[in-house]
Structures are given as structure tokens and as C-alpha cells.
Short mmCIF file of C-alpha atoms and ligand atoms in Angstrom, two decimals:
data_model
loop_
_atom_site.label_atom_id
_atom_site.label_comp_id
_atom_site.label_asym_id
_atom_site.label_seq_id
_atom_site.Cartn_x
_atom_site.Cartn_y
_atom_site.Cartn_z
CA MET A 147 13.41 -19.76 15.29
CA ALA A 148 14.70 -17.61 12.29
CA ARG A 149 12.28 -14.97 11.20
CA LEU A 150 10.67 -15.38 7.79
CA ALA A 151 12.09 -12.92 5.17
CA LYS A 152 10.80 -14.33 2.05
CA PHE A 153 6.84 -14.58 2.59
CA SER A 154 5.97 -15.15 -0.95
CA LYS A 155 7.89 -18.24 -1.21
CA ALA A 156 7.06 -19.77 2.27
CA LEU A 157 3.45 -19.14 2.09
CA ARG A 158 2.60 -19.81 -1.50
CA VAL A 159 0.61 -22.96 -2.15
CA GLU A 160 2.44 -24.82 -4.78
CA PRO A 161 0.58 -25.91 -7.67
CA GLY A 162 -1.30 -29.23 -7.51
CA SER A 163 -0.25 -29.76 -3.83
CA ASN A 164 -2.72 -31.19 -1.33
CA VAL A 165 -3.54 -28.66 1.34
CA LYS A 166 -4.82 -29.70 4.81
CA LEU A 167 -6.01 -26.36 6.41
CA ALA A 168 -6.46 -27.99 9.68
CA LYS A 169 -2.43 -28.79 9.65
CA LEU A 170 -1.60 -25.25 9.12
CA ASP A 171 -1.80 -23.04 12.35
CA PRO A 172 -3.67 -19.78 11.99
CA ARG A 173 -1.62 -18.33 14.86
CA ASP A 174 1.97 -19.21 13.39
CA ALA A 175 4.05 -16.14 13.31
CA HIS A 176 6.96 -17.50 11.37
CA GLY A 177 9.66 -16.53 14.05
CA TRP A 178 8.02 -12.73 14.24
CA GLU A 179 7.67 -10.86 17.36
CA ARG A 180 4.86 -8.39 17.50
CA GLU A 181 6.83 -5.37 18.03
CA ASP A 182 9.33 -6.29 15.14
CA ALA A 183 6.76 -7.28 12.95
CA GLU A 184 4.88 -3.77 13.29
CA GLU A 185 8.14 -1.96 12.62
CA ARG A 186 8.89 -3.93 9.64
CA TYR A 187 5.16 -3.47 8.17
CA GLU A 188 5.56 0.39 8.40
CA GLU A 189 8.53 -0.12 6.20
CA LEU A 190 6.91 -2.19 3.71
CA LEU A 191 3.94 0.05 3.61
CA LEU A 192 6.47 2.67 2.56
CA LYS A 193 7.85 0.65 -0.17
CA LEU A 194 4.37 -0.31 -1.34
CA TYR A 195 3.39 3.23 -1.81
CA ASP A 196 6.44 3.74 -3.94
CA LEU A 197 6.03 0.69 -6.09
CA GLN A 198 2.11 1.81 -6.66
CA TYR A 199 3.44 5.23 -7.89
CA LYS A 200 5.94 3.82 -10.36
CA LEU A 201 3.19 1.15 -11.58
CA HIS A 202 0.73 4.19 -12.15
CA ALA A 203 3.78 6.18 -13.95
CA GLU A 204 4.61 3.19 -16.12
CA HIS A 205 1.06 2.58 -17.12
CA ARG A 206 2.04 -0.95 -18.82
CA GLN A 207 1.06 -3.62 -16.28
CA ALA A 208 -1.61 -4.14 -13.74
CA LEU A 209 -2.14 -5.84 -10.29
CA LEU A 210 -5.12 -7.83 -9.29
CA VAL A 211 -5.24 -8.76 -5.44
CA VAL A 212 -7.81 -11.48 -4.48
CA LEU A 213 -8.88 -11.58 -0.80
CA GLN A 214 -10.79 -14.31 0.60
CA ALA A 215 -11.66 -15.46 4.04
CA MET A 216 -14.27 -16.93 6.26
CA ASP A 217 -16.80 -14.58 7.63
CA ALA A 218 -14.90 -12.25 10.25
CA GLY A 219 -11.73 -13.46 8.66
CA GLY A 220 -10.22 -10.02 8.43
CA LYS A 221 -10.82 -8.90 4.62
CA ASP A 222 -12.12 -5.48 5.75
CA GLY A 223 -9.13 -5.03 7.88
CA THR A 224 -6.41 -6.10 5.60
CA ILE A 225 -8.04 -3.66 2.96
CA ARG A 226 -7.68 -0.93 5.54
CA LYS A 227 -4.24 -1.74 7.17
CA VAL A 228 -2.37 -2.85 4.35
CA THR A 229 -3.73 -1.13 1.02
CA GLY A 230 -5.69 1.91 3.01
CA GLY A 231 -2.79 4.46 2.17
CA LEU A 232 -2.20 3.79 -1.45
CA ASN A 233 -3.21 6.50 -3.85
CA PRO A 234 -6.81 6.44 -4.49
CA GLN A 235 -6.02 7.58 -8.18
CA GLY A 236 -4.99 4.10 -9.35
CA THR A 237 -6.22 1.76 -6.56
CA ARG A 238 -10.06 0.43 -6.58
CA VAL A 239 -11.71 -1.78 -4.25
CA GLU A 240 -14.36 -4.15 -5.64
CA SER A 241 -16.84 -6.15 -3.40
CA PHE A 242 -18.59 -9.09 -4.71
CA LYS A 243 -22.06 -9.66 -3.00
CA VAL A 244 -25.01 -11.85 -3.78
CA PRO A 245 -25.20 -11.69 -7.62
CA THR A 246 -28.11 -9.35 -9.00
CA GLU A 247 -30.66 -10.86 -11.40
CA GLU A 248 -28.77 -9.22 -14.46
CA GLU A 249 -25.45 -10.84 -13.32
CA LEU A 250 -27.05 -14.34 -13.06
CA ASP A 251 -28.17 -13.88 -16.45
CA HIS A 252 -24.76 -14.14 -17.50
CA ASP A 253 -21.62 -16.28 -17.00
CA PHE A 254 -20.29 -16.00 -13.77
CA LEU A 255 -17.21 -14.36 -14.94
CA TRP A 256 -19.09 -11.56 -16.47
CA ARG A 257 -19.29 -9.42 -13.56
CA ILE A 258 -15.85 -10.16 -12.38
CA HIS A 259 -13.94 -9.38 -15.98
CA ARG A 260 -15.39 -5.98 -15.72
CA LYS A 261 -13.78 -5.07 -12.45
CA THR A 262 -10.36 -6.28 -13.54
CA PRO A 263 -7.60 -3.37 -13.28
CA GLY A 264 -6.60 -1.30 -16.15
CA LYS A 265 -2.94 -0.53 -16.94
CA GLY A 266 -1.35 1.17 -14.04
CA GLU A 267 -3.98 0.00 -11.43
CA ILE A 268 -4.18 -1.93 -8.63
CA SER A 269 -7.60 -3.63 -7.96
CA ILE A 270 -8.32 -5.48 -4.68
CA PHE A 271 -11.41 -7.97 -4.78
CA ASN A 272 -13.18 -8.29 -1.63
CA ARG A 273 -14.61 -11.80 -2.47
CA SER A 274 -14.05 -12.61 -5.99
CA GLN A 275 -14.80 -15.34 -8.81
CA TYR A 276 -14.20 -17.74 -6.13
CA GLY A 277 -17.70 -17.33 -4.36
CA ASP A 278 -18.93 -19.56 -6.98
CA VAL A 279 -17.01 -22.51 -5.82
CA LEU A 280 -17.25 -21.52 -2.44
CA VAL A 281 -20.90 -20.58 -1.09
CA VAL A 282 -22.22 -21.83 -4.34
CA ARG A 283 -20.88 -25.43 -3.61
CA VAL A 284 -21.56 -25.40 -0.01
CA HIS A 285 -25.16 -24.58 -0.41
CA ASN A 286 -25.73 -26.20 -3.93
CA LEU A 287 -26.82 -22.85 -5.56
CA VAL A 288 -25.83 -24.62 -8.95
CA PRO A 289 -25.83 -28.26 -9.56
CA GLU A 290 -22.07 -30.07 -8.96
CA SER A 291 -21.89 -30.48 -12.66
CA VAL A 292 -21.93 -27.08 -13.11
CA TRP A 293 -19.73 -25.82 -10.27
CA LYS A 294 -17.12 -28.51 -10.93
CA LYS A 295 -16.10 -27.01 -14.17
CA ARG A 296 -15.70 -23.67 -12.84
CA TYR A 297 -12.25 -24.44 -11.23
CA GLY A 298 -10.64 -24.93 -14.76
CA GLN A 299 -12.85 -21.78 -16.12
CA ILE A 300 -11.29 -19.80 -13.42
CA ASN A 301 -7.66 -20.93 -14.32
CA ALA A 302 -8.15 -20.30 -18.11
CA PHE A 303 -9.74 -16.69 -17.27
CA GLU A 304 -6.89 -15.93 -14.91
CA LYS A 305 -4.32 -17.05 -17.65
CA ILE A 306 -6.00 -14.57 -19.98
CA LEU A 307 -5.40 -11.55 -17.52
CA CYS A 308 -1.80 -12.88 -16.84
CA GLU A 309 -1.22 -13.01 -20.43
CA ASN A 310 -2.49 -9.46 -21.07
CA HIS A 311 -0.40 -7.40 -18.62
CA THR A 312 -2.19 -8.40 -15.17
CA ARG A 313 -0.36 -9.83 -12.28
CA ILE A 314 -2.63 -11.70 -9.84
CA ALA A 315 -1.96 -12.53 -6.10
CA LYS A 316 -4.67 -14.40 -4.40
CA PHE A 317 -4.87 -14.39 -0.45
CA TYR A 318 -6.69 -16.91 1.84
CA LEU A 319 -6.84 -15.29 5.27
CA HIS A 320 -6.66 -18.57 7.48
CA ILE A 321 -8.46 -17.92 10.82
CA SER A 322 -9.34 -20.44 13.60
CA LYS A 323 -12.94 -21.48 14.47
CA GLU A 324 -12.30 -20.10 17.85
CA GLU A 325 -10.96 -16.74 16.33
CA GLN A 326 -14.07 -16.49 14.48
CA LYS A 327 -16.19 -17.12 17.48
CA GLU A 328 -14.41 -14.25 19.20
CA ARG A 329 -14.71 -11.91 16.56
CA LEU A 330 -18.41 -12.55 15.80
CA GLN A 331 -18.83 -12.21 19.59
CA GLU A 332 -17.20 -8.49 19.52
CA ARG A 333 -19.96 -7.70 16.81
CA LEU A 334 -22.52 -8.46 19.10
CA ASP A 335 -20.77 -6.68 22.14
CA ASP A 336 -19.37 -3.65 20.80
CA PRO A 337 -22.04 -1.11 19.40
CA ASN A 338 -19.48 0.29 16.95
CA LYS A 339 -19.39 -3.14 15.34
CA HIS A 340 -23.14 -3.90 15.40
CA TRP A 341 -23.53 -2.80 11.90
CA LYS A 342 -20.97 -5.44 10.82
CA ALA A 343 -23.08 -8.22 12.39
CA SER A 344 -25.04 -9.91 9.51
CA GLU A 345 -27.64 -13.01 10.04
CA ALA A 346 -25.59 -14.98 7.52
CA ASP A 347 -22.18 -14.68 9.48
CA PHE A 348 -23.81 -16.50 12.40
CA ARG A 349 -25.77 -18.91 9.88
CA GLU A 350 -22.78 -19.81 7.80
CA ARG A 351 -20.59 -20.67 10.86
CA GLN A 352 -22.64 -23.94 11.10
CA TYR A 353 -20.99 -24.78 7.63
CA TRP A 354 -17.70 -24.36 8.80
CA ASP A 355 -16.31 -27.59 7.83
CA ASP A 356 -17.97 -27.62 4.36
CA TYR A 357 -16.36 -24.18 3.91
CA GLN A 358 -13.07 -25.52 4.64
CA ASP A 359 -13.36 -28.57 2.42
CA ALA A 360 -14.52 -25.84 -0.30
CA TYR A 361 -11.46 -23.72 0.36
CA GLU A 362 -9.00 -26.71 0.12
CA ALA A 363 -10.35 -27.78 -3.33
CA VAL A 364 -9.67 -24.07 -4.18
CA LEU A 365 -6.18 -24.17 -2.98
CA GLU A 366 -5.37 -27.24 -4.54
CA LYS A 367 -6.91 -26.73 -8.13
CA CYS A 368 -6.35 -22.96 -8.59
CA SER A 369 -3.07 -22.11 -7.22
CA THR A 370 -1.24 -21.88 -10.64
CA ASP A 371 2.18 -20.47 -11.86
CA TRP A 372 0.28 -17.51 -13.22
CA ALA A 373 -2.06 -16.90 -10.46
CA PRO A 374 -0.75 -18.23 -7.09
CA TRP A 375 -2.53 -18.58 -3.86
CA PHE A 376 -1.07 -17.54 -0.49
CA VAL A 377 -2.18 -18.72 2.78
CA ILE A 378 -1.98 -16.39 5.59
CA PRO A 379 -1.82 -17.30 9.15
CA ALA A 380 -4.39 -14.65 10.15
CA ASP A 381 -5.62 -14.90 13.75
CA ARG A 382 -3.00 -12.54 14.54
CA LYS A 383 -3.85 -9.46 12.71
CA TRP A 384 -0.15 -7.91 12.93
CA PHE A 385 1.12 -10.99 11.37
CA ARG A 386 -1.29 -10.85 8.71
CA ASN A 387 -0.71 -7.32 7.77
CA LEU A 388 3.04 -8.10 7.66
CA ALA A 389 2.58 -11.10 5.49
CA VAL A 390 0.38 -9.63 3.07
CA ALA A 391 2.13 -6.17 2.70
CA SER A 392 5.48 -8.12 2.41
CA ILE A 393 3.93 -10.45 -0.36
CA LEU A 394 2.53 -7.62 -2.20
CA VAL A 395 5.68 -5.65 -2.08
CA GLU A 396 8.13 -8.79 -3.25
CA THR A 397 5.16 -9.37 -6.25
CA LEU A 398 5.23 -5.51 -7.36
CA GLU A 399 9.17 -5.69 -7.16
CA ASP A 400 9.16 -9.08 -9.32
CA MET A 401 7.19 -6.99 -11.86
CA ASP A 402 10.36 -5.04 -12.91
CA ILE A 403 8.51 -1.96 -13.29
CA GLN A 404 10.34 0.79 -15.08
CA MET A 405 9.73 4.39 -14.95
CA PRO A 406 8.88 5.87 -18.36
CA ASP A 407 11.24 8.59 -20.17
CA ALA A 408 10.25 12.02 -19.97
CA GLN A 409 8.00 12.91 -22.81
CA PHE A 410 10.25 15.35 -24.51
CA ASP A 411 13.80 16.80 -23.96
CA LEU A 412 13.39 18.42 -20.36
CA SER A 413 17.08 19.99 -20.43
CA LYS A 414 15.62 22.62 -23.24
CA VAL A 415 12.91 23.74 -20.83
CA VAL A 416 13.69 27.12 -19.38
CA ILE A 417 10.93 28.58 -16.92
CA ASP A 418 11.30 32.24 -16.67
P1 AMP B 230 -20.22 -9.35 2.75
O1 AMP B 230 -18.70 -9.48 1.73
O2 AMP B 230 -20.02 -9.69 4.29
O3 AMP B 230 -21.00 -8.08 2.62
O4 AMP B 230 -21.02 -10.49 2.19
C1 AMP B 230 -21.35 -10.87 0.82
C2 AMP B 230 -22.30 -11.86 0.74
O5 AMP B 230 -22.33 -12.23 -0.70
C3 AMP B 230 -21.94 -13.11 1.37
O6 AMP B 230 -22.54 -13.75 2.11
C4 AMP B 230 -21.40 -13.82 0.28
O7 AMP B 230 -21.45 -15.58 0.65
C5 AMP B 230 -22.38 -13.60 -0.89
N1 AMP B 230 -21.90 -13.85 -2.12
C6 AMP B 230 -20.71 -13.44 -2.71
N2 AMP B 230 -20.56 -14.13 -4.16
C7 AMP B 230 -21.76 -14.77 -4.16
C8 AMP B 230 -21.97 -15.70 -5.19
N3 AMP B 230 -21.37 -15.83 -6.31
N4 AMP B 230 -23.33 -16.41 -5.14
C9 AMP B 230 -23.91 -16.21 -4.14
N5 AMP B 230 -23.44 -15.52 -2.83
C10 AMP B 230 -22.59 -14.66 -3.00
MG1 MG B 231 -19.47 -10.37 6.03
#
């Protein structure tokens, strides 16, 4: 099998397409072997750092990265392994938890909009606006008539960002139910991981099928030309890291970032 090179095309959800997560293999490595994947990933990280430097220097565009996954799906690991080495000046990680009382007094996008990246910045969303059509839908935290409208509202919101200098790339880290079981078990077995175990993770596992349905609805309704979703096979962390790093590099390369000119005529400067 030929090794996949252009991840952004192959793993992207075509707008309006029907997504059946059960048919997508979370272990699919698209022809890659671990050793080559790790080597390529290291090269991609260097490219990513270089592109971020340019984005920061250019100060004209921004990148918003959305990460969503089932519990133990690898959001934290992806942030550490793919974006962890980016220059902290110009990179932000924003985590969206259970909304506060103040947040609930506003529309669901209020807390999101204020965390979007400014020019020259990359923001990584650890959970996002999509919580309001995932956990909220699965547990009926608001009536269906309310959450149903949110897909369109999210698409419109993301279009506003896109038309205002912000590129968006959204990742669903796709793990299997068996892999989740192993990772949750590790949280019980490894004292270094005890802090990560939350009661919610174990409780939410019972709703696995409902969450998969809710994710399918998100992928079908909210993968748009201006804010695509990518489904990343994520049972193998080395493939997940390669795929996310590659799509980020492809996305930034497509943004046609230009280094700004010097602010004055440098050739006239003599340093004595
Ligand atoms: P974690 O990311 O593991 O620290 O957990 C954050 C928790 O916040 C998860 O249990 C999410 O389901 C929950 N959460 C995130 N967004 C929302 C939301 N909009 N409404 C309710 N709960 C949410
Ligand atoms: Mg968690």
C-alpha cells in the first residue's frame, strides 16, 4: 500500500457527506510504519515551528485549531506532542470545561469568541463550541429545539472568523471503544495517571453510542469549505501525531504567509 502523503485531502470530511464512524478504522495507518512515521513527524515539527515564526512575523492572519475526542481520546497528548514545541509567544491553548454561571447567562458562543486567536497567533481549543452539540445533546442539557439550531449557528460563527483573517482546522481524534478501555484502565493502574481519572470519564463511557451519533451529526453538518473537519485514526499515537502535524503544516503552507519587509532601509545602518 502506498504511503499517504497529502493528509489534508484524504482525512478531510467532505461537506455534506454521510459519516459512519464505525466504518472508519481507528487503527488505519494509511500505509505508514511506525519508524518512518516518527522520522517524518520530526521533520514536520521543524516545518511547523518555521511556519509559526512566519505567521507571527506576518501579523496578518491567525490559525484556530479545534481538538475534539471521546474521553482519553488523546487531546492532551496531541497538544503536548504536536504543538508543545511551538513558541509560547503566539500560541495559546484554551480549554473549555463545564460552563460557569456567568457563561451560561450568555449565548453559547460568548465564551468561545473571546478566546479566538488574534493576528499572528495560533489558538488550540481543547474542547470547543462543539461541546454544546455533544455533551449537551447527549444529556439533554437544553431542549432539542435549542441544540438543533446550533449547527447552523456554529457554521455562521466560523464563517465570520474565516472572513476575518482566521483559518480553522478541526480534528476529531477517532479512537475505538477498546482503546478507550485500555487508556482508562491505565489511569487506574498507573499512580502517575491517577490525577487524570475523573468520575465523568467512566460514567460517560456508558453513553459511547450516543456520543458517536452526536459526533457523526457534527461531522456531517459542520464540515464546511471554510472550516473543515478532519477525522484522525487515533488508536496509534504515532500515526495520530504524524497526521495532525502534517495537516497543520499543509494548512499553514496553504495560507501563503509572507514575511513583512523591513521597517526601514537596513542597508543604511552602520553599527559602530
Ligand atoms: P476535561 O476536558 O476532561 O477536563 O473535562 C471537561 C468537562 O467539561 C467534560 O466533562 C465536558 O463534557 C464538559 N463540558 C465541556 N463543554 C461543556 C458544555 N458546553 N456544557 C457542559 N459540559 C461541558
Ligand atoms: Mg477528561
